[in-house]
Amino acid sequence: MEKPLYPCPNMRITQGYGEGTHADSYAIDDAGKDTSISKIRAPFTGIIKKIYPDDANEVWLESIDKVEYPDGTKDYLTMMFAHANDISNLFVGKKVVQNEEFYSEGTKGNATGNHCHIECGKGKFTGTGWHKNNQGYYSINNPKKPEECLWIDKSINIINDYNYKFKMIEENKVSEEPKKEETPSTSQNTTKQPIFICQKSDLYGIYLKAGQKLYLE
């Protein structure tokens, strides 16, 4: 099961959720390493469910299967990305695999400086994909904080995490314990001594006392 990864190779969050144009939402803006246009990677293997080119080239990506959230929850995850200048290579129904570069930063729509607007929604894509919140801004349906949905790993360069506590994926540890030498069993080293050798085929009776052992070959 996939763990959704933060989609920017360089984490530099420039606007957090609940402030400014992100009021009453869990949206964040990430401007990448510098002022240039950086690529955005697919946080999970998913299907593009909606594209809205009339505003900020918003794209909704839904996980193809359930994913593992940082708190252990296993559910689908839908994410919305905005502000890419060119999305001509994208279409509804297109499949992208985890870590594939499929989107990019930009300034399309209401944006100052190259960045990517990112929102997470728990579960599958629903309705129109977003709703108008109490502050008059459109926000993804079933919104959830990004640090409650996305993991980070050592490939992500953290420049500014905005004090959000993203959970790190631990590397699989390989046991380095030395192999123990096998000790031959006592039965392999011990030669059994016969206590009676049958001279001819016949019927024999044996009287045993309680606790005595009998070995037959």
mmCIF file of C-alpha atoms in Angstrom, residues 75-205:
data_model
loop_
_atom_site.group_PDB
_atom_site.id
_atom_site.type_symbol
_atom_site.label_atom_id
_atom_site.label_comp_id
_atom_site.label_asym_id
_atom_site.label_seq_id
_atom_site.Cartn_x
_atom_site.Cartn_y
_atom_site.Cartn_z
ATOM 1 C CA ASP A 75 -8.533 5.382 2.694
ATOM 2 C CA TYR A 76 -8.553 7.000 -0.724
ATOM 3 C CA LEU A 77 -7.007 10.450 -1.103
ATOM 4 C CA THR A 78 -7.865 13.229 -3.542
ATOM 5 C CA MET A 79 -5.617 16.227 -4.117
ATOM 6 C CA MET A 80 -6.011 19.469 -6.014
ATOM 7 C CA PHE A 81 -3.157 21.389 -7.636
ATOM 8 C CA ALA A 82 -3.303 24.883 -9.132
ATOM 9 C CA HIS A 83 -1.346 27.597 -11.020
ATOM 10 C CA ALA A 84 0.539 25.538 -13.640
ATOM 11 C CA ASN A 85 0.911 27.604 -16.817
ATOM 12 C CA ASP A 86 0.611 24.662 -19.199
ATOM 13 C CA ILE A 87 -1.506 21.542 -18.683
ATOM 14 C CA SER A 88 -1.849 20.563 -22.341
ATOM 15 C CA ASN A 89 -0.398 17.128 -21.570
ATOM 16 C CA LEU A 90 -3.118 16.330 -19.025
ATOM 17 C CA PHE A 91 -6.632 14.975 -19.530
ATOM 18 C CA VAL A 92 -9.405 13.505 -17.425
ATOM 19 C CA GLY A 93 -8.843 9.780 -16.996
ATOM 20 C CA LYS A 94 -5.068 9.964 -17.348
ATOM 21 C CA LYS A 95 -3.173 7.709 -14.952
ATOM 22 C CA VAL A 96 0.010 8.901 -13.280
ATOM 23 C CA VAL A 97 2.254 6.802 -11.078
ATOM 24 C CA GLN A 98 3.723 7.804 -7.733
ATOM 25 C CA ASN A 99 6.734 10.161 -8.084
ATOM 26 C CA GLU A 100 5.999 10.848 -11.759
ATOM 27 C CA GLU A 101 6.443 14.529 -12.680
ATOM 28 C CA PHE A 102 3.016 15.467 -13.997
ATOM 29 C CA TYR A 103 2.361 19.085 -12.964
ATOM 30 C CA SER A 104 4.432 22.215 -12.398
ATOM 31 C CA GLU A 105 4.539 25.495 -10.579
ATOM 32 C CA GLY A 106 3.323 28.607 -12.352
ATOM 33 C CA THR A 107 1.372 31.841 -12.124
ATOM 34 C CA LYS A 108 -1.902 30.965 -13.885
ATOM 35 C CA GLY A 109 -4.862 32.560 -12.135
ATOM 36 C CA ASN A 110 -4.583 34.701 -9.028
ATOM 37 C CA ALA A 111 -0.893 34.078 -8.275
ATOM 38 C CA THR A 112 2.181 36.163 -7.549
ATOM 39 C CA GLY A 113 5.417 34.381 -8.339
ATOM 40 C CA ASN A 114 5.814 30.783 -9.446
ATOM 41 C CA HIS A 115 4.326 28.344 -6.953
ATOM 42 C CA CYS A 116 1.888 25.465 -6.635
ATOM 43 C CA HIS A 117 -1.340 25.634 -4.672
ATOM 44 C CA ILE A 118 -1.937 22.285 -2.948
ATOM 45 C CA GLU A 119 -5.004 20.907 -1.180
ATOM 46 C CA CYS A 120 -5.824 17.465 0.238
ATOM 47 C CA GLY A 121 -9.262 15.881 0.555
ATOM 48 C CA LYS A 122 -9.940 12.633 2.363
ATOM 49 C CA GLY A 123 -11.621 9.925 0.327
ATOM 50 C CA LYS A 124 -12.599 9.770 -3.320
ATOM 51 C CA PHE A 125 -13.421 12.681 -5.610
ATOM 52 C CA THR A 126 -16.961 13.874 -4.893
ATOM 53 C CA GLY A 127 -19.413 16.254 -6.561
ATOM 54 C CA THR A 128 -17.701 19.073 -8.434
ATOM 55 C CA GLY A 129 -14.495 18.497 -6.473
ATOM 56 C CA TRP A 130 -14.753 21.705 -4.472
ATOM 57 C CA HIS A 131 -17.125 24.023 -2.660
ATOM 58 C CA LYS A 132 -17.346 27.709 -1.789
ATOM 59 C CA ASN A 133 -16.325 28.112 1.842
ATOM 60 C CA ASN A 134 -17.477 30.659 4.433
ATOM 61 C CA GLN A 135 -14.822 33.153 3.321
ATOM 62 C CA GLY A 136 -15.911 33.036 -0.309
ATOM 63 C CA TYR A 137 -12.980 30.935 -1.529
ATOM 64 C CA TYR A 138 -13.289 27.623 -3.325
ATOM 65 C CA SER A 139 -11.826 24.729 -1.371
ATOM 66 C CA ILE A 140 -11.516 21.005 -2.035
ATOM 67 C CA ASN A 141 -14.281 18.766 -0.704
ATOM 68 C CA ASN A 142 -13.605 16.839 2.517
ATOM 69 C CA PRO A 143 -10.543 19.011 3.297
ATOM 70 C CA LYS A 144 -7.781 17.709 5.506
ATOM 71 C CA LYS A 145 -4.468 19.161 6.691
ATOM 72 C CA PRO A 146 -1.557 18.251 4.390
ATOM 73 C CA GLU A 147 0.584 16.938 7.253
ATOM 74 C CA GLU A 148 -2.273 14.580 8.141
ATOM 75 C CA CYS A 149 -2.273 13.152 4.602
ATOM 76 C CA LEU A 150 1.263 13.321 3.256
ATOM 77 C CA TRP A 151 4.544 11.710 4.252
ATOM 78 C CA ILE A 152 8.087 12.879 3.630
ATOM 79 C CA ASP A 153 11.247 10.879 3.004
ATOM 80 C CA LYS A 154 14.955 11.657 2.748
ATOM 81 C CA SER A 155 14.630 12.614 -0.920
ATOM 82 C CA ILE A 156 12.719 15.777 0.024
ATOM 83 C CA ASN A 157 14.843 18.828 0.786
ATOM 84 C CA ILE A 158 13.084 20.808 3.500
ATOM 85 C CA ILE A 159 13.686 24.549 3.181
ATOM 86 C CA ASN A 160 10.601 25.769 5.046
ATOM 87 C CA ASP A 161 8.013 23.381 6.496
ATOM 88 C CA TYR A 162 6.014 26.231 8.055
ATOM 89 C CA ASN A 163 6.323 24.371 11.373
ATOM 90 C CA TYR A 164 4.019 21.642 10.126
ATOM 91 C CA LYS A 165 4.924 18.229 11.517
ATOM 92 C CA PHE A 166 5.175 15.913 8.522
ATOM 93 C CA LYS A 167 5.886 12.285 9.336
ATOM 94 C CA MET A 168 9.054 10.702 7.976
ATOM 95 C CA ILE A 169 8.954 7.315 6.247
ATOM 96 C CA GLU A 170 11.396 5.072 8.067
ATOM 97 C CA GLU A 171 13.804 3.060 5.991
ATOM 98 C CA ASN A 172 13.539 -0.702 6.245
ATOM 99 C CA LYS A 173 16.266 -1.920 8.570
ATOM 100 C CA VAL A 174 18.076 -5.098 7.576
ATOM 101 C CA SER A 175 19.192 -7.281 10.452
ATOM 102 C CA GLU A 176 22.955 -7.628 10.617
ATOM 103 C CA GLU A 177 23.087 -10.265 13.335
ATOM 104 C CA PRO A 178 25.763 -12.887 12.599
ATOM 105 C CA LYS A 179 24.524 -16.278 11.632
ATOM 106 C CA LYS A 180 24.829 -18.824 14.396
ATOM 107 C CA GLU A 181 26.802 -21.951 13.629
ATOM 108 C CA GLU A 182 24.635 -25.009 13.649
ATOM 109 C CA THR A 183 25.585 -27.510 16.329
ATOM 110 C CA PRO A 184 25.060 -31.106 15.309
ATOM 111 C CA SER A 185 22.403 -32.728 17.412
ATOM 112 C CA THR A 186 23.398 -35.280 20.043
ATOM 113 C CA SER A 187 21.461 -37.922 18.196
ATOM 114 C CA GLN A 188 23.736 -37.491 15.161
ATOM 115 C CA ASN A 189 26.906 -37.993 17.191
ATOM 116 C CA THR A 190 25.764 -40.792 19.461
ATOM 117 C CA THR A 191 25.987 -44.401 18.302
ATOM 118 C CA LYS A 192 23.251 -46.505 19.803
ATOM 119 C CA GLN A 193 24.453 -49.718 21.388
ATOM 120 C CA PRO A 194 22.198 -52.741 20.868
ATOM 121 C CA ILE A 195 21.147 -54.502 24.067
ATOM 122 C CA PHE A 196 19.831 -57.566 22.261
ATOM 123 C CA ILE A 197 20.446 -59.044 18.820
ATOM 124 C CA CYS A 198 17.707 -61.251 17.416
ATOM 125 C CA GLN A 199 19.134 -64.581 16.234
ATOM 126 C CA LYS A 200 16.052 -65.774 14.339
ATOM 127 C CA SER A 201 12.600 -64.624 13.379
ATOM 128 C CA ASP A 202 10.221 -65.473 16.182
ATOM 129 C CA LEU A 203 7.742 -64.006 18.658
ATOM 130 C CA TYR A 204 9.395 -62.338 21.665
ATOM 131 C CA GLY A 205 7.913 -60.884 24.840
#
